[in-house]
Amino acid sequence: MATAAASKRKIEAQKLEIFTWKGLNRRGEKVQGEMTGIRINEIKAQLRAQGITPKEVKRKPKSLFSFGQKIDAADIAAITRQLATMLASGVPLVQSLDIVSKGHKKDAVREMMVKISADVQGGTLLSEALAKYPVYFDSLYRDLVAAGEHSGAMETMFDRIATYKEKQEELKAKIKKALFYPSAIVFVAIVVTAILLIFVVPQFEDIFHSFGAELPAFTQLWISISHAVQNSWYVILAILIAGALLFRSMHRKSQNVRDKTDKFVLRIPIVGPILHKASLARFARTLATTFAAGVPLIEGLASSAGASGNALYRDAILKVRREVETGMQMNVAMRTTQVFPELIIQMVLIGEESGSIDEMMSKVAQIYEREVDDAVDGLMSLLEPAIMIVLGPIIGGLVVAMYLPIFQLGQVVG
């Protein structure tokens, strides 16, 4: 009987919707708000039970701007921290889930949390309820929640998960910042060059025709380039767009392409070292979190491999995992890969000898996160010289090419 009731609640959870309502409270004042439920009559009954006379109840329409309602990793980090804070304050799990579901600004997040809360109320374990949303709650997240459920320390576990997620988001933001500026420089260089070749050079060319003299070879080169761009700009643009779409498609479908791309970006000057340190920070942070939560080292290494974010380190960590399974010490296995720097190997050695791998890996994560932060700040200081180095020769070369004929004409007249 209890099983049937729980199954019914699970089915109803899938039908929950958000309703907006307007009404009058006991003092006759106008009030309004939102409430989750299955039917309008149910919402009206709940409002009356709260002393509110409902005047208008309707389903909340879906946002036209669906892209703005997409659930992202930052949303998951935020709700995890909220749950950690409320659980630490003694708020029961179900009530905490209800508060989070009602307080988030995104409809998609609210709907998801309402369904998760309903599942938990129906007797489902939270880790099992989260498993219905693997895109947002990965296996590592669910395993840590399950560990908290088994140990009875949900508030501690959610605090660890929240810290882990927040650190991951901070690191991700730094990487995006590091990649944005070089990309912006290249984009600006392409746009400025295209504008000069398509609109500026033709104006000078018309002036040069009136000279009646032979143009310098350098000027003729730029004019030829301008003609090629004017006549074929749409072909060039089509090739660039097609190439980008093709690469995107291959990157999504082919693991081999993704692996080669991961290894290639690590060799990019300036940006590559930052990505190296970011992967090491992610690996160390994940392993520290899983080990501190009581997850076995072998499973923690498997989770860390996926969380590293790069194929080079993923393969190296999986190799370490296989060696550790055979009985080899982790620091020795890491050295055999010839991928990990000496610092992290020594810290792992100390952690294995002292029995505090989680503490040592947490320190490693802090070191590399700080280095990523410093490297990104250093990249910002190199931005202005980089712009001069990239744009200077292009714009300077065009200016020289356009004014050479004028200088020669002045010498002839003189």
XYZ file of C-alpha atoms in Angstrom:
414
model
C 0.000 0.000 0.000
C 2.814 2.377 0.933
C 4.627 1.477 -2.280
C 1.550 2.302 -4.346
C 1.189 5.673 -2.616
C 4.839 6.464 -3.220
C 4.491 5.516 -6.907
C 1.467 7.779 -7.200
C 3.408 10.707 -5.724
C 6.253 10.085 -8.187
C 3.835 10.154 -11.120
C 2.252 13.347 -9.823
C 5.698 14.901 -9.410
C 6.204 14.626 -13.134
C 2.993 16.664 -13.674
C 3.796 19.492 -11.267
C 3.538 22.954 -12.756
C 4.034 26.515 -11.581
C 0.872 28.615 -11.151
C 0.542 32.363 -10.629
C -2.255 33.582 -8.395
C -3.914 36.772 -7.205
C -6.278 37.139 -4.274
C -7.265 38.847 -1.032
C -5.876 38.072 2.397
C -7.862 38.116 5.659
C -7.508 41.900 5.899
C -8.901 42.344 2.399
C -5.520 43.372 0.983
C -4.531 42.355 -2.539
C -1.795 39.729 -2.620
C -0.203 37.668 -5.367
C 2.468 35.069 -5.860
C 3.435 31.726 -7.349
C 2.718 28.177 -6.212
C 3.489 24.721 -7.541
C 0.844 22.076 -7.995
C -0.962 19.804 -10.418
C -4.372 21.426 -10.889
C -5.855 24.875 -10.461
C -8.430 23.592 -7.951
C -5.621 22.218 -5.799
C -3.890 25.621 -5.792
C -7.135 27.367 -4.812
C -7.637 24.896 -1.948
C -4.114 25.544 -0.672
C -4.664 29.302 -0.835
C -7.950 29.080 1.086
C -6.207 26.964 3.727
C -3.775 29.850 4.157
C -6.584 32.368 4.575
C -6.350 33.779 1.056
C -9.398 34.204 -1.150
C -8.207 33.387 -4.673
C -9.427 35.688 -7.444
C -7.246 34.499 -10.314
C -5.167 31.336 -10.677
C -3.488 30.331 -13.928
C -0.583 28.324 -15.198
C 2.566 30.371 -15.543
C 3.422 30.655 -19.248
C 6.788 29.439 -20.477
C 9.347 32.142 -21.188
C 9.679 33.103 -24.847
C 13.431 33.458 -24.310
C 14.134 29.798 -23.647
C 17.891 30.300 -23.874
C 17.705 32.443 -20.765
C 16.063 29.578 -18.861
C 18.796 27.038 -19.530
C 20.168 25.436 -16.383
C 23.932 25.864 -16.208
C 26.706 24.769 -13.866
C 26.566 28.077 -11.989
C 22.907 27.367 -11.103
C 23.829 23.935 -9.745
C 26.649 25.446 -7.683
C 24.263 28.065 -6.276
C 21.513 25.644 -5.260
C 24.119 23.295 -3.765
C 25.443 26.095 -1.573
C 21.883 27.018 -0.554
C 21.145 23.430 0.431
C 24.438 23.200 2.336
C 23.649 26.380 4.263
C 20.109 25.330 5.175
C 21.081 21.789 6.157
C 23.873 23.163 8.350
C 21.277 25.420 10.001
C 19.134 22.418 10.901
C 16.469 22.831 8.212
C 15.108 19.389 7.159
C 16.064 18.158 3.688
C 12.548 18.261 2.204
C 11.922 21.765 3.510
C 15.320 22.867 2.178
C 14.435 21.509 -1.262
C 11.086 23.329 -1.149
C 12.744 26.626 -0.223
C 15.259 26.290 -3.060
C 12.528 25.367 -5.553
C 10.510 28.470 -4.679
C 13.374 30.926 -4.440
C 15.256 30.494 -7.708
C 14.742 33.043 -10.467
C 14.772 30.514 -13.331
C 11.576 28.607 -14.068
C 13.546 25.599 -15.311
C 15.459 25.314 -12.042
C 12.289 25.722 -9.978
C 10.470 23.032 -11.931
C 13.369 20.622 -11.596
C 13.736 21.208 -7.853
C 9.990 20.856 -7.307
C 10.061 17.430 -8.942
C 13.134 16.389 -6.966
C 11.454 17.534 -3.738
C 8.297 15.600 -4.602
C 10.343 12.451 -5.270
C 12.117 12.763 -1.916
C 8.781 13.298 -0.142
C 7.586 10.124 -1.851
C 10.362 8.116 -0.211
C 13.028 8.245 -2.918
C 16.615 8.819 -1.844
C 17.941 12.201 -2.926
C 20.794 10.593 -4.872
C 18.237 8.535 -6.814
C 16.058 11.590 -7.457
C 19.077 13.481 -8.786
C 19.882 10.564 -11.112
C 16.892 11.600 -13.258
C 18.877 14.708 -14.246
C 22.326 13.349 -15.189
C 23.054 16.387 -17.366
C 23.022 18.651 -14.307
C 24.040 16.202 -11.555
C 26.897 14.035 -12.787
C 27.938 10.697 -11.313
C 30.470 12.352 -9.001
C 27.811 14.653 -7.544
C 25.394 11.759 -7.038
C 28.054 9.505 -5.513
C 28.984 12.182 -2.989
C 25.334 12.709 -2.060
C 24.916 8.943 -1.680
C 27.973 8.873 0.594
C 26.369 11.607 2.699
C 23.111 9.664 2.901
C 24.892 6.512 4.060
C 27.040 8.337 6.624
C 24.206 10.533 7.897
C 26.279 13.681 7.399
C 24.370 15.361 4.569
C 25.161 18.902 5.735
C 28.931 18.210 5.724
C 28.771 16.489 2.360
C 26.756 19.258 0.736
C 29.236 21.796 2.071
C 32.055 19.855 0.399
C 30.125 19.539 -2.847
C 29.263 23.246 -2.806
C 32.901 24.213 -2.213
C 33.985 21.873 -4.995
C 31.431 23.264 -7.436
C 32.285 26.862 -6.568
C 35.993 26.236 -7.089
C 35.243 24.577 -10.417
C 33.171 27.540 -11.556
C 35.854 30.016 -10.469
C 38.465 28.068 -12.401
C 36.220 27.826 -15.445
C 35.669 31.593 -15.396
C 39.425 32.186 -15.294
C 39.990 29.857 -18.252
C 37.298 31.610 -20.274
C 38.912 34.924 -19.413
C 42.307 33.624 -20.537
C 40.927 32.362 -23.847
C 38.737 35.386 -24.557
C 41.422 38.019 -24.998
C 43.641 36.188 -27.536
C 40.505 35.331 -29.493
C 39.383 38.958 -29.312
C 42.747 40.170 -30.639
C 42.600 37.800 -33.609
C 38.983 38.757 -34.328
C 39.717 42.480 -34.192
C 42.755 42.026 -36.452
C 40.646 40.184 -39.038
C 37.814 42.739 -38.943
C 40.129 45.776 -39.167
C 42.109 44.243 -42.026
C 38.930 43.354 -43.932
C 37.551 46.899 -43.545
C 40.802 48.438 -44.775
C 41.067 46.092 -47.761
C 37.418 46.383 -48.806
C 36.710 50.079 -48.176
C 39.937 52.054 -47.678
C 42.345 50.626 -50.265
C 39.900 51.113 -53.195
C 39.698 54.848 -52.367
C 43.461 55.184 -52.634
C 43.505 53.070 -55.792
C 41.229 55.569 -57.557
C 43.652 58.353 -56.614
C 46.656 56.343 -57.836
C 45.118 55.837 -61.301
C 45.255 59.589 -61.869
C 49.015 59.627 -61.297
C 49.758 57.827 -64.543
C 52.973 56.432 -63.043
C 53.946 52.886 -62.123
C 53.080 52.045 -58.538
C 55.632 50.571 -56.092
C 55.658 46.780 -55.849
C 54.610 46.909 -52.178
C 51.563 49.011 -53.040
C 50.655 46.760 -55.969
C 50.810 43.761 -53.617
C 48.270 45.276 -51.234
C 46.020 46.385 -54.095
C 46.071 42.828 -55.473
C 45.152 41.493 -52.052
C 42.352 44.073 -51.866
C 40.973 42.954 -55.258
C 41.055 39.320 -54.159
C 39.206 40.100 -50.930
C 36.613 42.288 -52.685
C 35.922 39.663 -55.325
C 35.944 36.648 -53.026
C 34.993 37.871 -49.568
C 31.782 35.849 -49.595
C 33.691 32.730 -50.617
C 36.232 33.288 -47.833
C 33.432 33.909 -45.328
C 31.567 30.794 -46.490
C 34.723 28.688 -46.159
C 35.371 30.003 -42.648
C 31.781 29.348 -41.534
C 31.693 25.894 -43.161
C 35.044 25.027 -41.589
C 33.854 26.136 -38.153
C 30.599 24.150 -38.458
C 32.434 21.073 -39.751
C 34.942 21.206 -36.905
C 32.130 21.673 -34.383
C 30.269 18.663 -35.768
C 33.394 16.479 -35.813
C 34.316 17.628 -32.319
C 30.907 16.556 -31.019
C 30.799 13.196 -32.786
C 34.423 12.039 -32.723
C 36.268 11.244 -29.498
C 39.501 11.123 -31.491
C 39.011 14.715 -32.708
C 38.253 15.885 -29.168
C 41.368 14.165 -27.839
C 43.617 15.657 -30.520
C 42.108 19.105 -29.929
C 42.725 18.807 -26.181
C 46.365 17.914 -26.739
C 46.814 20.660 -29.333
C 45.506 23.478 -27.135
C 48.031 22.520 -24.454
C 50.809 23.426 -26.915
C 49.481 26.925 -27.647
C 51.961 29.539 -26.355
C 50.910 31.461 -23.220
C 47.450 29.846 -23.114
C 48.758 26.250 -23.045
C 50.538 26.529 -19.658
C 47.390 28.018 -18.137
C 45.325 25.068 -19.390
C 47.942 22.645 -18.008
C 47.649 24.188 -14.541
C 43.860 24.283 -14.749
C 43.683 20.545 -15.514
C 46.002 19.782 -12.595
C 43.897 21.976 -10.307
C 40.683 20.215 -11.358
C 42.273 16.793 -10.870
C 43.613 17.668 -7.426
C 40.397 19.355 -6.277
C 38.234 16.416 -7.388
C 40.465 13.796 -5.796
C 40.659 15.778 -2.548
C 36.857 16.086 -2.413
C 36.146 12.426 -3.154
C 38.807 11.089 -0.796
C 37.651 13.346 2.056
C 34.095 12.105 1.473
C 35.178 8.506 2.006
C 35.077 7.478 -1.654
C 37.703 4.765 -2.349
C 40.868 5.966 -4.100
C 40.218 3.857 -7.207
C 36.765 5.399 -7.685
C 38.109 8.847 -6.873
C 40.741 8.526 -9.603
C 38.044 7.510 -12.100
C 36.021 10.618 -11.210
C 39.137 12.808 -11.311
C 40.026 11.563 -14.788
C 36.768 12.835 -16.201
C 36.906 16.062 -14.193
C 40.417 16.984 -15.387
C 38.909 18.417 -18.561
C 41.692 17.353 -20.930
C 42.399 14.108 -22.776
C 46.120 14.124 -21.938
C 45.497 14.164 -18.199
C 42.427 11.938 -18.430
C 44.477 9.166 -20.064
C 47.345 9.670 -17.610
C 45.025 9.506 -14.574
C 43.320 6.376 -15.903
C 46.744 4.809 -16.356
C 47.577 5.720 -12.744
C 44.293 4.138 -11.670
C 45.153 0.867 -13.423
C 48.597 0.799 -11.808
C 47.172 1.549 -8.343
C 44.702 -1.321 -8.784
C 47.676 -3.670 -9.179
C 49.171 -2.471 -5.886
C 51.569 0.221 -7.068
C 51.844 3.383 -4.973
C 50.069 6.334 -6.503
C 53.129 8.592 -6.571
C 55.156 5.923 -8.390
C 52.361 5.373 -10.901
C 52.121 9.132 -11.525
C 55.857 9.322 -12.186
C 55.674 6.576 -14.819
C 53.213 8.617 -16.892
C 55.788 11.420 -17.346
C 52.885 13.887 -17.383
C 52.610 15.149 -13.818
C 55.055 17.767 -12.476
C 57.389 16.905 -9.616
C 55.493 19.128 -7.167
C 52.281 17.139 -7.301
C 54.131 13.803 -7.215
C 55.996 14.842 -4.058
C 52.780 16.059 -2.422
C 51.096 12.730 -3.194
C 54.109 10.896 -1.729
C 53.801 12.908 1.484
C 50.052 12.280 1.564
C 50.491 8.520 1.155
C 53.125 8.347 3.878
C 51.128 10.479 6.318
C 47.693 9.124 5.422
C 46.407 12.557 4.423
C 46.044 12.402 0.646
C 42.920 14.567 0.749
C 44.724 17.337 2.635
C 47.765 17.240 0.332
C 45.631 17.247 -2.813
C 43.617 20.155 -1.467
C 46.857 22.103 -1.039
C 47.925 21.153 -4.566
C 44.591 22.408 -5.886
C 45.047 25.711 -4.060
C 48.564 26.101 -5.474
C 47.530 25.519 -9.080
C 44.354 27.584 -8.755
C 46.483 30.465 -7.504
C 48.933 29.967 -10.366
C 46.087 30.003 -12.882
C 44.839 33.244 -11.339
C 48.314 34.810 -11.537
C 48.817 33.583 -15.108
C 45.509 35.078 -16.238
C 46.418 38.394 -14.611
C 49.783 38.242 -16.382
C 48.025 37.563 -19.664
C 45.960 40.688 -19.182
C 49.150 42.747 -18.776
C 50.419 41.332 -22.083
C 47.255 42.322 -23.903
C 48.317 45.799 -25.036
C 51.743 44.698 -26.387
C 50.034 41.765 -28.106
C 47.590 44.105 -29.834
C 50.479 46.249 -31.030
C 52.397 43.218 -32.283
C 49.402 41.788 -34.161
C 47.711 44.928 -35.469
C 50.814 47.115 -35.847
C 52.400 45.357 -38.847
C 49.030 44.972 -40.585
C 47.837 48.561 -40.254
C 51.344 49.975 -40.517
C 52.033 47.977 -43.676
C 48.805 49.204 -45.255
C 49.562 52.834 -44.377
C 53.063 52.599 -45.844
C 51.773 50.879 -48.995
C 49.117 53.552 -49.544
C 51.402 56.537 -48.986
C 54.461 55.310 -50.880
C 53.073 56.474 -54.259
C 52.267 59.905 -52.781
C 55.813 60.257 -51.458
C 57.242 59.211 -54.827
C 55.014 61.716 -56.620
C 56.286 64.453 -54.277
C 59.866 63.578 -55.128
C 59.111 63.654 -58.882
C 57.390 67.059 -58.613
C 60.250 68.380 -56.474
